[in-house]
XYZ file of C-alpha atoms in Angstrom:
449
model
C -7.517 -56.532 -12.590
C -5.069 -53.949 -13.880
C -7.656 -51.262 -13.064
C -7.152 -51.918 -9.325
C -3.463 -52.886 -9.396
C -0.547 -51.030 -7.836
C 2.758 -50.082 -9.507
C 5.125 -53.019 -9.942
C 8.431 -53.137 -11.814
C 9.420 -56.685 -12.768
C 12.334 -56.050 -15.166
C 14.992 -53.376 -15.581
C 13.596 -50.691 -17.897
C 13.180 -51.065 -20.723
C 12.422 -54.782 -20.582
C 13.436 -56.983 -23.540
C 10.109 -56.723 -25.392
C 9.819 -52.979 -24.852
C 13.471 -52.506 -25.769
C 12.932 -54.197 -29.123
C 10.013 -51.902 -29.961
C 11.918 -48.801 -28.830
C 14.735 -49.802 -31.185
C 12.198 -49.989 -34.022
C 10.863 -46.587 -32.976
C 14.338 -45.110 -33.257
C 14.607 -46.324 -36.849
C 11.078 -45.486 -38.013
C 9.950 -42.393 -36.084
C 11.538 -38.909 -36.171
C 13.811 -38.302 -33.200
C 12.283 -34.837 -32.782
C 9.192 -36.615 -31.391
C 10.814 -37.304 -28.066
C 9.936 -39.532 -25.131
C 12.053 -39.897 -22.000
C 10.063 -42.848 -20.702
C 11.388 -46.380 -21.426
C 7.819 -47.727 -21.690
C 5.879 -49.426 -24.467
C 2.246 -49.719 -23.464
C 0.618 -53.119 -23.817
C -2.708 -52.259 -22.205
C -4.230 -49.654 -19.924
C -7.132 -49.640 -17.478
C -8.212 -46.833 -15.194
C -5.144 -44.932 -14.023
C -2.786 -47.848 -14.692
C -0.846 -49.071 -17.707
C 1.099 -52.281 -18.253
C 4.028 -52.508 -20.641
C 4.923 -55.396 -22.943
C 7.112 -56.979 -20.269
C 4.453 -56.924 -17.541
C 5.725 -53.854 -15.680
C 2.861 -51.859 -14.200
C 2.863 -48.077 -13.947
C 0.595 -45.548 -12.297
C 0.083 -42.829 -14.895
C 0.076 -39.286 -13.474
C 0.348 -37.750 -16.951
C -2.742 -39.295 -18.552
C -1.726 -38.499 -22.107
C -1.071 -34.919 -20.875
C -4.595 -34.443 -19.603
C -6.406 -36.657 -22.123
C -7.405 -39.454 -19.755
C -9.418 -37.772 -16.997
C -11.858 -40.672 -17.455
C -8.977 -43.184 -17.400
C -7.862 -45.871 -19.826
C -10.347 -48.233 -21.485
C -13.518 -47.319 -19.613
C -15.839 -50.229 -20.500
C -18.872 -48.010 -21.166
C -16.883 -45.864 -23.575
C -15.521 -48.940 -25.318
C -19.099 -50.140 -25.784
C -20.341 -46.747 -27.031
C -17.584 -46.546 -29.647
C -18.146 -50.164 -30.674
C -21.881 -49.560 -31.078
C -21.270 -46.494 -33.263
C -18.605 -48.313 -35.320
C -21.170 -50.903 -36.360
C -23.323 -48.135 -37.906
C -20.700 -45.949 -39.619
C -17.265 -44.526 -38.850
C -17.532 -41.176 -40.565
C -19.979 -38.659 -41.918
C -18.506 -35.296 -42.925
C -20.746 -32.496 -41.705
C -20.237 -30.501 -44.910
C -21.778 -33.388 -46.842
C -24.172 -35.329 -44.613
C -25.464 -34.553 -41.147
C -24.820 -37.130 -38.459
C -26.888 -36.924 -35.296
C -24.000 -37.563 -32.901
C -22.442 -34.229 -33.880
C -25.731 -32.444 -33.184
C -26.294 -34.230 -29.871
C -22.770 -33.438 -28.680
C -23.057 -29.796 -29.780
C -26.311 -29.538 -27.829
C -24.619 -31.010 -24.755
C -21.639 -28.674 -25.041
C -23.979 -25.698 -25.397
C -25.620 -26.849 -22.171
C -22.473 -27.334 -20.061
C -19.952 -24.765 -21.356
C -20.032 -21.569 -19.251
C -19.982 -18.424 -21.411
C -20.962 -14.804 -20.978
C -23.862 -15.419 -23.365
C -26.534 -18.015 -22.589
C -27.276 -18.680 -26.273
C -24.432 -20.771 -27.670
C -23.287 -22.851 -30.616
C -20.465 -25.398 -30.917
C -18.241 -26.663 -33.731
C -15.807 -29.577 -33.605
C -12.270 -30.129 -34.832
C -9.579 -32.715 -34.073
C -6.950 -31.237 -31.747
C -6.377 -28.489 -29.247
C -4.289 -26.500 -31.725
C -7.100 -26.718 -34.285
C -9.604 -25.511 -31.703
C -7.412 -22.507 -30.894
C -6.823 -21.655 -34.555
C -10.549 -21.825 -35.202
C -11.340 -19.730 -32.131
C -8.970 -17.038 -33.414
C -10.463 -17.158 -36.919
C -13.962 -16.887 -35.447
C -12.970 -13.876 -33.320
C -11.335 -12.114 -36.264
C -14.217 -12.819 -38.625
C -16.812 -11.633 -36.129
C -15.014 -8.468 -34.990
C -13.347 -7.549 -38.267
C -10.157 -6.851 -36.286
C -6.692 -8.245 -37.109
C -4.815 -8.669 -33.813
C -4.668 -11.131 -30.917
C -3.144 -10.767 -27.439
C -1.620 -13.767 -25.655
C 0.588 -14.101 -22.576
C 4.021 -15.030 -21.317
C 4.136 -18.714 -20.400
C 1.337 -19.581 -22.820
C 1.083 -22.841 -24.742
C -1.554 -23.023 -27.459
C -0.193 -25.692 -29.823
C 2.379 -26.513 -32.495
C 0.630 -25.458 -35.732
C 2.066 -22.256 -37.194
C -0.431 -19.787 -35.698
C -0.671 -21.691 -32.401
C 3.131 -21.929 -32.187
C 3.304 -18.166 -32.710
C 0.871 -17.726 -29.832
C 2.927 -20.129 -27.679
C 5.543 -18.400 -25.527
C 8.242 -21.083 -25.276
C 10.068 -20.910 -28.593
C 11.518 -24.388 -28.216
C 8.238 -25.346 -29.905
C 8.818 -23.007 -32.835
C 12.585 -22.883 -33.297
C 13.555 -22.228 -36.898
C 10.065 -22.448 -38.419
C 9.451 -18.719 -39.034
C 8.514 -16.310 -40.425
C 5.510 -16.220 -38.148
C 2.038 -14.749 -38.675
C 1.693 -11.072 -37.861
C -0.713 -9.581 -35.346
C 0.148 -11.695 -32.286
C 1.183 -9.612 -29.272
C 2.222 -10.790 -25.823
C 1.473 -9.423 -22.362
C 2.862 -10.626 -19.018
C 0.905 -13.362 -17.259
C 0.424 -13.027 -13.471
C 2.938 -15.654 -12.310
C 2.532 -14.805 -8.633
C 5.364 -16.984 -7.327
C 7.773 -14.949 -9.450
C 6.119 -11.528 -9.196
C 8.339 -8.494 -8.450
C 9.384 -8.465 -4.801
C 7.662 -6.155 -2.379
C 4.294 -5.908 -4.110
C 1.137 -6.326 -2.035
C -1.977 -7.991 -3.440
C -3.627 -4.818 -4.758
C -0.320 -3.546 -6.150
C 0.265 -6.877 -7.884
C -3.043 -6.705 -9.759
C -2.262 -3.160 -10.844
C 1.219 -4.180 -11.979
C -0.043 -6.894 -14.303
C -2.899 -4.790 -15.676
C -0.416 -2.050 -16.523
C 1.642 -4.643 -18.406
C -1.442 -5.425 -20.507
C -2.197 -1.758 -21.136
C 1.380 -1.307 -22.340
C 0.598 -3.749 -25.146
C -2.236 -1.463 -26.254
C 0.124 1.513 -26.151
C 3.198 -0.053 -27.735
C 2.029 -2.964 -29.919
C -1.637 -2.837 -30.929
C -4.268 -0.234 -30.093
C -7.232 -1.839 -28.331
C -9.577 -1.046 -31.238
C -7.512 -3.349 -33.462
C -7.585 -6.323 -31.062
C -10.074 -9.070 -31.903
C -9.473 -11.236 -28.827
C -7.402 -11.940 -25.759
C -6.582 -15.649 -25.404
C -5.768 -17.028 -21.957
C -5.329 -20.418 -20.281
C -7.188 -20.463 -16.941
C -4.285 -22.561 -15.656
C -1.166 -22.446 -17.783
C -0.100 -25.942 -18.791
C 3.364 -25.987 -20.345
C 3.935 -22.636 -18.606
C 4.182 -24.449 -15.276
C 0.622 -25.009 -14.025
C 0.225 -21.372 -13.090
C -3.411 -20.394 -12.347
C -4.845 -17.069 -13.453
C -5.963 -15.184 -10.314
C -9.707 -14.578 -10.430
C -9.297 -10.848 -9.629
C -7.034 -10.532 -12.672
C -9.565 -12.347 -14.862
C -12.286 -9.972 -13.649
C -10.139 -6.983 -14.554
C -9.305 -8.556 -17.918
C -13.013 -9.139 -18.604
C -13.725 -5.468 -17.867
C -10.995 -4.286 -20.245
C -12.345 -6.568 -22.978
C -15.890 -5.301 -22.459
C -14.787 -1.657 -22.471
C -12.946 -2.105 -25.776
C -15.116 -4.542 -27.743
C -12.540 -7.340 -27.402
C -13.554 -10.994 -27.133
C -12.194 -13.103 -24.260
C -11.176 -16.615 -25.323
C -10.547 -19.286 -22.674
C -8.145 -22.018 -23.782
C -9.497 -24.915 -21.705
C -7.847 -27.595 -23.816
C -6.047 -29.007 -20.761
C -8.124 -27.566 -17.913
C -11.522 -28.831 -19.062
C -13.677 -31.843 -18.223
C -13.678 -32.074 -14.418
C -9.945 -31.542 -13.971
C -10.464 -28.369 -11.919
C -13.261 -29.618 -9.677
C -15.807 -28.073 -12.047
C -16.499 -29.167 -15.600
C -14.465 -26.124 -16.715
C -12.415 -23.534 -14.846
C -14.655 -21.034 -16.621
C -17.449 -22.210 -14.308
C -15.534 -20.442 -11.540
C -15.098 -17.466 -13.856
C -18.829 -17.304 -14.544
C -19.596 -17.395 -10.807
C -17.291 -14.383 -10.463
C -18.965 -12.500 -13.318
C -16.135 -12.865 -15.841
C -17.092 -15.758 -18.131
C -15.418 -15.902 -21.567
C -17.038 -15.228 -24.940
C -15.436 -18.270 -26.585
C -14.150 -21.500 -25.011
C -11.826 -23.970 -26.731
C -11.674 -27.519 -25.369
C -10.070 -30.837 -26.338
C -7.875 -33.443 -24.577
C -10.263 -35.323 -22.222
C -13.400 -34.517 -24.215
C -13.524 -37.937 -25.911
C -11.562 -40.221 -23.593
C -8.616 -40.602 -25.975
C -10.184 -40.262 -29.419
C -9.122 -37.159 -31.403
C -11.705 -34.422 -30.877
C -11.777 -30.756 -29.961
C -14.484 -28.133 -29.694
C -15.044 -24.415 -29.967
C -18.110 -23.121 -28.135
C -19.100 -19.476 -28.585
C -22.050 -17.158 -28.291
C -24.506 -17.879 -31.101
C -24.227 -14.238 -32.132
C -20.479 -14.665 -32.640
C -20.815 -17.817 -34.731
C -23.610 -16.213 -36.748
C -21.201 -13.414 -37.637
C -18.627 -15.751 -39.188
C -18.417 -15.778 -42.983
C -19.195 -19.074 -44.718
C -16.260 -21.296 -45.665
C -13.927 -20.041 -42.922
C -14.550 -22.925 -40.510
C -15.104 -26.654 -40.978
C -13.008 -29.642 -41.986
C -13.024 -33.266 -43.097
C -12.671 -35.102 -39.791
C -14.046 -32.504 -37.356
C -16.718 -34.121 -35.195
C -15.960 -37.664 -36.312
C -18.828 -40.021 -35.478
C -16.784 -42.374 -33.279
C -15.251 -39.473 -31.345
C -18.653 -37.838 -30.809
C -20.101 -41.105 -29.499
C -17.192 -41.388 -27.085
C -17.506 -37.755 -25.942
C -21.215 -38.064 -25.215
C -20.519 -41.077 -23.011
C -17.533 -39.356 -21.332
C -19.693 -36.396 -20.296
C -22.507 -38.705 -19.165
C -20.120 -40.656 -16.909
C -18.464 -37.512 -15.539
C -21.838 -36.073 -14.557
C -23.333 -39.328 -13.280
C -20.291 -40.360 -11.220
C -19.603 -36.775 -10.087
C -15.963 -36.771 -11.142
C -15.824 -33.057 -10.321
C -16.237 -33.910 -6.640
C -13.747 -36.749 -6.982
C -11.294 -34.288 -8.482
C -11.563 -32.099 -5.379
C -11.116 -35.120 -3.075
C -7.918 -36.099 -4.894
C -6.744 -32.489 -4.900
C -7.232 -32.116 -1.136
C -5.234 -35.251 -0.450
C -2.424 -34.338 -2.823
C -2.209 -30.694 -1.805
C -1.887 -31.660 1.846
C 1.089 -33.883 0.991
C 2.605 -31.372 -1.423
C 2.397 -28.614 1.185
C 4.102 -30.921 3.694
C 6.930 -31.390 1.199
C 7.125 -27.622 0.774
C 7.782 -27.322 4.500
C 10.156 -30.277 4.602
C 12.257 -29.818 1.464
C 14.258 -26.671 0.692
C 13.951 -27.532 -3.007
C 10.121 -27.395 -3.120
C 9.515 -23.730 -3.817
C 5.831 -23.522 -4.712
C 2.689 -25.653 -4.809
C -0.184 -24.344 -6.907
C -3.076 -25.088 -9.226
C -6.840 -25.366 -9.362
C -8.517 -28.601 -8.341
C -6.702 -31.631 -9.679
C -4.465 -29.646 -12.047
C -1.526 -28.995 -9.747
C 2.151 -28.236 -10.100
C 5.143 -28.464 -7.762
C 7.909 -25.997 -8.622
C 11.429 -27.082 -7.705
C 14.199 -24.594 -6.955
C 17.766 -24.790 -5.704
C 16.699 -22.935 -2.555
C 13.697 -20.959 -1.363
C 15.582 -17.695 -0.977
C 16.891 -17.378 -4.535
C 14.019 -19.304 -6.210
C 16.578 -20.371 -8.811
C 14.955 -23.005 -11.077
C 16.118 -26.587 -10.534
C 15.456 -28.545 -13.751
C 18.231 -31.049 -12.994
C 16.447 -32.222 -9.865
C 13.144 -32.532 -11.754
C 14.818 -34.559 -14.498
C 16.241 -36.930 -11.884
C 12.883 -37.165 -10.071
C 11.076 -38.063 -13.313
C 13.636 -40.794 -14.024
C 13.490 -42.187 -10.491
C 9.696 -42.280 -10.559
C 9.353 -44.150 -13.840
C 11.868 -46.749 -12.681
C 9.694 -47.296 -9.604
C 6.379 -47.482 -11.444
C 5.123 -43.864 -11.499
C 4.933 -41.781 -14.662
C 5.215 -38.025 -14.057
C 6.147 -35.170 -16.391
C 7.864 -31.825 -16.140
C 6.563 -28.403 -17.222
C 7.426 -24.731 -17.001
C 9.637 -22.304 -18.861
C 12.640 -23.807 -17.039
C 11.357 -27.430 -16.996
C 11.468 -27.271 -13.190
C 7.829 -28.096 -12.400
C 6.360 -31.556 -11.807
C 2.766 -31.573 -13.013
C -0.116 -33.654 -11.700
C -2.634 -34.867 -14.302
C -3.619 -38.224 -12.841
C -6.845 -39.786 -14.185
C -9.750 -38.933 -11.908
C -10.681 -42.610 -11.615
C -7.511 -43.403 -9.639
C -8.156 -45.483 -6.523
C -7.168 -44.248 -3.068
C -4.530 -46.950 -2.715
C -3.038 -46.117 -6.111
C -2.946 -42.437 -5.232
C -1.173 -43.179 -1.943
C 1.292 -45.414 -3.769
C 2.099 -42.622 -6.208
C 2.584 -40.078 -3.440
C 4.939 -42.484 -1.667
C 7.016 -42.996 -4.823
C 7.234 -39.267 -5.563
C 8.250 -38.456 -1.992
C 10.959 -41.104 -2.125
C 12.137 -39.663 -5.430
C 12.521 -36.176 -3.981
C 14.355 -37.575 -0.973
C 16.695 -39.662 -3.138
C 17.439 -37.041 -5.797
C 17.699 -33.749 -3.874
């Protein structure tokens, strides 16, 4: 079975069948939608995919965090099939479908917020969830401005692209919406030299307060939006002490705290959400946006907020044709059931322990491995030219990615300098597959450094 197979490359990449499809892609699909991988998927099971020529790859990208549950889980296939035989679609502005209600109830149960009384709405993508979260915060507070952070990625729609730090994603598409202001995220590997732990926290909090002084007074800020672990920013985790201080500032100034858990959610961190850790530390968010792995590959996203916040939103501001599609809701309910039943949060921590041990060994062994970081199974390895200068090394990462795919492992870069290898392997990976992937990546570093 492909589900239990190991990586195996049978033809030079791309193979003849894949090459023919990639040529068609070049003619039919905009070149701005890029892919550096010479793969055309034929089928996928678990953490593995097979291309049209029979080459087998271990997927450590998982659709960029979409496939925590893996490819083609048979119970999810059955749940979607069963729903498809009843109806595909029922727009919630026209008719009520029970799957939407059941999933909202489940999300209200599992999403950790400051308030215990919650409501949930559904959309189709992470960017939509973020845009809706911002609209909800503005409508509820009556305030116009939003604070985001350096290194942030929140999507490619116009508002989300404005909130996103890396302007490669927004080049030439302005003018941008007003009222988005940026503070410095606590990127501890690249913090100013000589700062101790307590000084570091103070440094980054002062950077936030400067935004209040120089960009938007606190009384005009509706919400602060933060990724618990930055994704495109380089898999940089937000230190819990910083989140606690941020929560206090929000509370003192009537500002809502929005957690963008589009990529971090659904067992990736070792908890269902990173905000579970936040809640344990007394700094849970007011609003949580999720997507990616929520429905095992079907388009779905969610915004969960305190009921009081949703009740303060004016009618007509939120909603949409496909939000909470019946097939996607059926899939999401089964995804959450499997994650809880099979304890994929614990499996995430097992995988993380094994990988972190190896990554830390590489950090000691290779001058080019500058930092290893993350939360649970959302980990990044930052590559530099040397440990002293910490100069980013995107060329090495590019070569490592290419080496890996040609040996049956799909990995992806991240970070402002594209010098981070990110780990988003499906949580259903087998031990032997995981070991195979670690072996390939280690060989890639050795060969390309």
